[in-house]
């Protein structure tokens, strides 16, 4: 008789059952529904404080490059924020939106900030629209690029 492979939830329960001390406390800080995924628990337990520190530094110096699309920039900011503030899910969406808008290129920042989008998706949509309008205006020589 061959044993069936363990599900991710069973693996997570097995891992949690064998933890003690600080590692156990770290797992218990997370909501019970979030503890059911083995991969996320294992990565959370093995990530180092240095990764968070480096991500925070990268986030503070993160700027949209002149030829970088707004969607690519949004993904870059999102990944940095996820790494920098793991374990703080309640504020993560606000932090991503704030960092995304604050570090946009100057020609787009004003238009997005003026609109005051409530979510990252709304901000990305607004930036895409502004980006497209700037491309069209440049193509029609209504404005010149710096």
PDB file of C-alpha atoms in Angstrom:
ATOM      1  CA  UNK A   1       0.000   0.000   0.000  1.00  0.00           C
ATOM      2  CA  UNK A   2       1.473   3.320  -1.092  1.00  0.00           C
ATOM      3  CA  UNK A   3       0.811   6.467   0.901  1.00  0.00           C
ATOM      4  CA  UNK A   4      -0.855   9.285  -0.994  1.00  0.00           C
ATOM      5  CA  UNK A   5       1.093  12.521  -1.374  1.00  0.00           C
ATOM      6  CA  UNK A   6       0.365  15.191   1.209  1.00  0.00           C
ATOM      7  CA  UNK A   7      -1.669  18.234   0.238  1.00  0.00           C
ATOM      8  CA  UNK A   8      -0.255  21.712   0.815  1.00  0.00           C
ATOM      9  CA  UNK A   9      -2.550  22.151   3.818  1.00  0.00           C
ATOM     10  CA  UNK A  10      -1.367  18.848   5.331  1.00  0.00           C
ATOM     11  CA  UNK A  11       2.261  19.851   4.772  1.00  0.00           C
ATOM     12  CA  UNK A  12       1.612  23.222   6.437  1.00  0.00           C
ATOM     13  CA  UNK A  13      -0.052  21.545   9.436  1.00  0.00           C
ATOM     14  CA  UNK A  14       2.862  19.105   9.732  1.00  0.00           C
ATOM     15  CA  UNK A  15       5.362  21.981   9.650  1.00  0.00           C
ATOM     16  CA  UNK A  16       3.428  24.054  12.197  1.00  0.00           C
ATOM     17  CA  UNK A  17       3.066  21.047  14.487  1.00  0.00           C
ATOM     18  CA  UNK A  18       6.834  20.669  14.692  1.00  0.00           C
ATOM     19  CA  UNK A  19       7.642  24.335  15.332  1.00  0.00           C
ATOM     20  CA  UNK A  20       8.335  25.840  18.725  1.00  0.00           C
ATOM     21  CA  UNK A  21       9.675  29.055  20.217  1.00  0.00           C
ATOM     22  CA  UNK A  22       9.945  32.162  18.049  1.00  0.00           C
ATOM     23  CA  UNK A  23       9.111  30.278  14.858  1.00  0.00           C
ATOM     24  CA  UNK A  24       5.852  29.027  16.377  1.00  0.00           C
ATOM     25  CA  UNK A  25       4.982  32.546  17.581  1.00  0.00           C
ATOM     26  CA  UNK A  26       5.641  33.939  14.116  1.00  0.00           C
ATOM     27  CA  UNK A  27       3.226  31.430  12.585  1.00  0.00           C
ATOM     28  CA  UNK A  28       0.558  32.129  15.203  1.00  0.00           C
ATOM     29  CA  UNK A  29       0.630  35.858  14.339  1.00  0.00           C
ATOM     30  CA  UNK A  30      -0.922  35.040  10.960  1.00  0.00           C
ATOM     31  CA  UNK A  31      -4.646  34.390  10.517  1.00  0.00           C
ATOM     32  CA  UNK A  32      -5.548  30.707  10.577  1.00  0.00           C
ATOM     33  CA  UNK A  33      -6.859  30.747   7.012  1.00  0.00           C
ATOM     34  CA  UNK A  34      -3.473  32.036   5.801  1.00  0.00           C
ATOM     35  CA  UNK A  35      -1.622  29.203   7.563  1.00  0.00           C
ATOM     36  CA  UNK A  36      -3.029  26.545   5.246  1.00  0.00           C
ATOM     37  CA  UNK A  37      -0.544  27.087   2.425  1.00  0.00           C
ATOM     38  CA  UNK A  38       2.749  25.284   2.969  1.00  0.00           C
ATOM     39  CA  UNK A  39       4.709  27.266   0.387  1.00  0.00           C
ATOM     40  CA  UNK A  40       3.773  30.658   1.841  1.00  0.00           C
ATOM     41  CA  UNK A  41       4.514  29.498   5.402  1.00  0.00           C
ATOM     42  CA  UNK A  42       7.883  28.054   4.439  1.00  0.00           C
ATOM     43  CA  UNK A  43       8.904  31.197   2.565  1.00  0.00           C
ATOM     44  CA  UNK A  44       7.726  33.442   5.416  1.00  0.00           C
ATOM     45  CA  UNK A  45       9.760  31.470   7.938  1.00  0.00           C
ATOM     46  CA  UNK A  46      12.916  31.389   5.830  1.00  0.00           C
ATOM     47  CA  UNK A  47      13.005  35.006   4.692  1.00  0.00           C
ATOM     48  CA  UNK A  48      15.722  37.018   6.311  1.00  0.00           C
ATOM     49  CA  UNK A  49      15.502  40.489   7.863  1.00  0.00           C
ATOM     50  CA  UNK A  50      18.224  41.560   5.437  1.00  0.00           C
ATOM     51  CA  UNK A  51      15.851  40.936   2.503  1.00  0.00           C
ATOM     52  CA  UNK A  52      13.299  43.283   4.064  1.00  0.00           C
ATOM     53  CA  UNK A  53      15.968  45.902   4.720  1.00  0.00           C
ATOM     54  CA  UNK A  54      17.288  45.758   1.150  1.00  0.00           C
ATOM     55  CA  UNK A  55      13.731  45.887  -0.226  1.00  0.00           C
ATOM     56  CA  UNK A  56      12.984  48.971   1.891  1.00  0.00           C
ATOM     57  CA  UNK A  57      16.133  50.666   0.603  1.00  0.00           C
ATOM     58  CA  UNK A  58      15.247  49.788  -2.987  1.00  0.00           C
ATOM     59  CA  UNK A  59      11.709  51.031  -2.434  1.00  0.00           C
ATOM     60  CA  UNK A  60      12.869  54.380  -1.106  1.00  0.00           C
ATOM     61  CA  UNK A  61      15.079  54.931  -4.150  1.00  0.00           C
ATOM     62  CA  UNK A  62      12.661  53.390  -6.661  1.00  0.00           C
ATOM     63  CA  UNK A  63      11.708  55.757  -9.486  1.00  0.00           C
ATOM     64  CA  UNK A  64       9.966  55.200 -12.776  1.00  0.00           C
ATOM     65  CA  UNK A  65      12.536  55.131 -15.560  1.00  0.00           C
ATOM     66  CA  UNK A  66      12.014  57.485 -18.530  1.00  0.00           C
ATOM     67  CA  UNK A  67      11.061  54.708 -21.000  1.00  0.00           C
ATOM     68  CA  UNK A  68       9.515  52.314 -18.457  1.00  0.00           C
ATOM     69  CA  UNK A  69       5.802  51.604 -18.868  1.00  0.00           C
ATOM     70  CA  UNK A  70       3.541  52.361 -15.940  1.00  0.00           C
ATOM     71  CA  UNK A  71       2.421  48.715 -15.675  1.00  0.00           C
ATOM     72  CA  UNK A  72       6.013  47.483 -15.405  1.00  0.00           C
ATOM     73  CA  UNK A  73       6.714  50.129 -12.786  1.00  0.00           C
ATOM     74  CA  UNK A  74       3.572  49.157 -10.840  1.00  0.00           C
ATOM     75  CA  UNK A  75       4.682  45.499 -10.765  1.00  0.00           C
ATOM     76  CA  UNK A  76       8.154  46.501  -9.613  1.00  0.00           C
ATOM     77  CA  UNK A  77       6.757  48.635  -6.782  1.00  0.00           C
ATOM     78  CA  UNK A  78       4.283  45.913  -5.802  1.00  0.00           C
ATOM     79  CA  UNK A  79       7.040  43.289  -5.510  1.00  0.00           C
ATOM     80  CA  UNK A  80       9.246  45.613  -3.454  1.00  0.00           C
ATOM     81  CA  UNK A  81       6.411  46.501  -1.088  1.00  0.00           C
ATOM     82  CA  UNK A  82       5.470  42.838  -0.647  1.00  0.00           C
ATOM     83  CA  UNK A  83       9.034  42.029   0.341  1.00  0.00           C
ATOM     84  CA  UNK A  84       9.528  45.113   2.500  1.00  0.00           C
ATOM     85  CA  UNK A  85       6.381  44.819   4.611  1.00  0.00           C
ATOM     86  CA  UNK A  86       5.584  41.122   4.879  1.00  0.00           C
ATOM     87  CA  UNK A  87       3.342  40.431   7.835  1.00  0.00           C
ATOM     88  CA  UNK A  88       1.620  43.817   7.590  1.00  0.00           C
ATOM     89  CA  UNK A  89      -1.169  42.927   5.147  1.00  0.00           C
ATOM     90  CA  UNK A  90      -3.624  45.585   6.342  1.00  0.00           C
ATOM     91  CA  UNK A  91      -1.412  48.440   5.208  1.00  0.00           C
ATOM     92  CA  UNK A  92       0.104  46.803   2.158  1.00  0.00           C
ATOM     93  CA  UNK A  93      -2.428  48.091  -0.389  1.00  0.00           C
ATOM     94  CA  UNK A  94      -2.174  51.648   0.901  1.00  0.00           C
ATOM     95  CA  UNK A  95       1.630  51.488   0.878  1.00  0.00           C
ATOM     96  CA  UNK A  96       1.731  50.166  -2.686  1.00  0.00           C
ATOM     97  CA  UNK A  97      -0.595  52.917  -3.906  1.00  0.00           C
ATOM     98  CA  UNK A  98       1.300  55.627  -2.034  1.00  0.00           C
ATOM     99  CA  UNK A  99       4.727  54.495  -3.261  1.00  0.00           C
ATOM    100  CA  UNK A 100       3.495  53.986  -6.827  1.00  0.00           C
ATOM    101  CA  UNK A 101       2.041  57.487  -7.105  1.00  0.00           C
ATOM    102  CA  UNK A 102       4.922  59.166  -5.263  1.00  0.00           C
ATOM    103  CA  UNK A 103       7.584  57.661  -7.519  1.00  0.00           C
ATOM    104  CA  UNK A 104       5.964  58.189 -10.902  1.00  0.00           C
ATOM    105  CA  UNK A 105       7.721  60.291 -13.507  1.00  0.00           C
ATOM    106  CA  UNK A 106       7.141  63.990 -12.984  1.00  0.00           C
ATOM    107  CA  UNK A 107       5.087  64.454 -16.134  1.00  0.00           C
ATOM    108  CA  UNK A 108       2.550  61.865 -14.951  1.00  0.00           C
ATOM    109  CA  UNK A 109       2.679  62.269 -11.190  1.00  0.00           C
ATOM    110  CA  UNK A 110       0.678  65.499 -11.183  1.00  0.00           C
ATOM    111  CA  UNK A 111      -2.247  64.103 -13.205  1.00  0.00           C
ATOM    112  CA  UNK A 112      -2.537  60.962 -11.089  1.00  0.00           C
ATOM    113  CA  UNK A 113      -2.184  62.824  -7.799  1.00  0.00           C
ATOM    114  CA  UNK A 114      -4.867  65.283  -8.936  1.00  0.00           C
ATOM    115  CA  UNK A 115      -7.276  62.397  -9.581  1.00  0.00           C
ATOM    116  CA  UNK A 116      -6.578  60.894  -6.097  1.00  0.00           C
ATOM    117  CA  UNK A 117      -7.257  57.258  -7.061  1.00  0.00           C
ATOM    118  CA  UNK A 118      -8.551  55.033  -4.234  1.00  0.00           C
ATOM    119  CA  UNK A 119      -6.830  51.828  -5.426  1.00  0.00           C
ATOM    120  CA  UNK A 120      -3.680  50.778  -7.256  1.00  0.00           C
ATOM    121  CA  UNK A 121      -5.768  49.510 -10.187  1.00  0.00           C
ATOM    122  CA  UNK A 122      -7.399  52.925 -10.554  1.00  0.00           C
ATOM    123  CA  UNK A 123      -3.995  54.620 -10.375  1.00  0.00           C
ATOM    124  CA  UNK A 124      -2.522  52.301 -13.021  1.00  0.00           C
ATOM    125  CA  UNK A 125      -5.537  52.908 -15.284  1.00  0.00           C
ATOM    126  CA  UNK A 126      -5.145  56.672 -14.876  1.00  0.00           C
ATOM    127  CA  UNK A 127      -1.399  56.509 -15.570  1.00  0.00           C
ATOM    128  CA  UNK A 128      -1.984  54.383 -18.665  1.00  0.00           C
ATOM    129  CA  UNK A 129      -4.433  56.980 -19.957  1.00  0.00           C
ATOM    130  CA  UNK A 130      -2.016  59.849 -19.228  1.00  0.00           C
ATOM    131  CA  UNK A 131       0.859  57.861 -20.742  1.00  0.00           C
ATOM    132  CA  UNK A 132      -1.136  57.254 -23.923  1.00  0.00           C
ATOM    133  CA  UNK A 133      -2.166  60.922 -24.152  1.00  0.00           C
ATOM    134  CA  UNK A 134       1.462  62.011 -23.752  1.00  0.00           C
ATOM    135  CA  UNK A 135       2.561  59.581 -26.475  1.00  0.00           C
ATOM    136  CA  UNK A 136      -0.130  60.872 -28.835  1.00  0.00           C
ATOM    137  CA  UNK A 137       0.677  64.505 -28.046  1.00  0.00           C
ATOM    138  CA  UNK A 138       4.371  63.874 -28.658  1.00  0.00           C
ATOM    139  CA  UNK A 139       3.599  62.075 -31.926  1.00  0.00           C
ATOM    140  CA  UNK A 140       1.478  65.009 -33.100  1.00  0.00           C
ATOM    141  CA  UNK A 141       4.238  67.367 -31.949  1.00  0.00           C
ATOM    142  CA  UNK A 142       1.926  69.131 -29.552  1.00  0.00           C
ATOM    143  CA  UNK A 143       4.610  68.804 -26.886  1.00  0.00           C
ATOM    144  CA  UNK A 144       8.329  68.158 -26.971  1.00  0.00           C
ATOM    145  CA  UNK A 145      10.087  65.571 -24.846  1.00  0.00           C
ATOM    146  CA  UNK A 146      12.892  66.636 -22.565  1.00  0.00           C
TER     147      UNK A 146
END
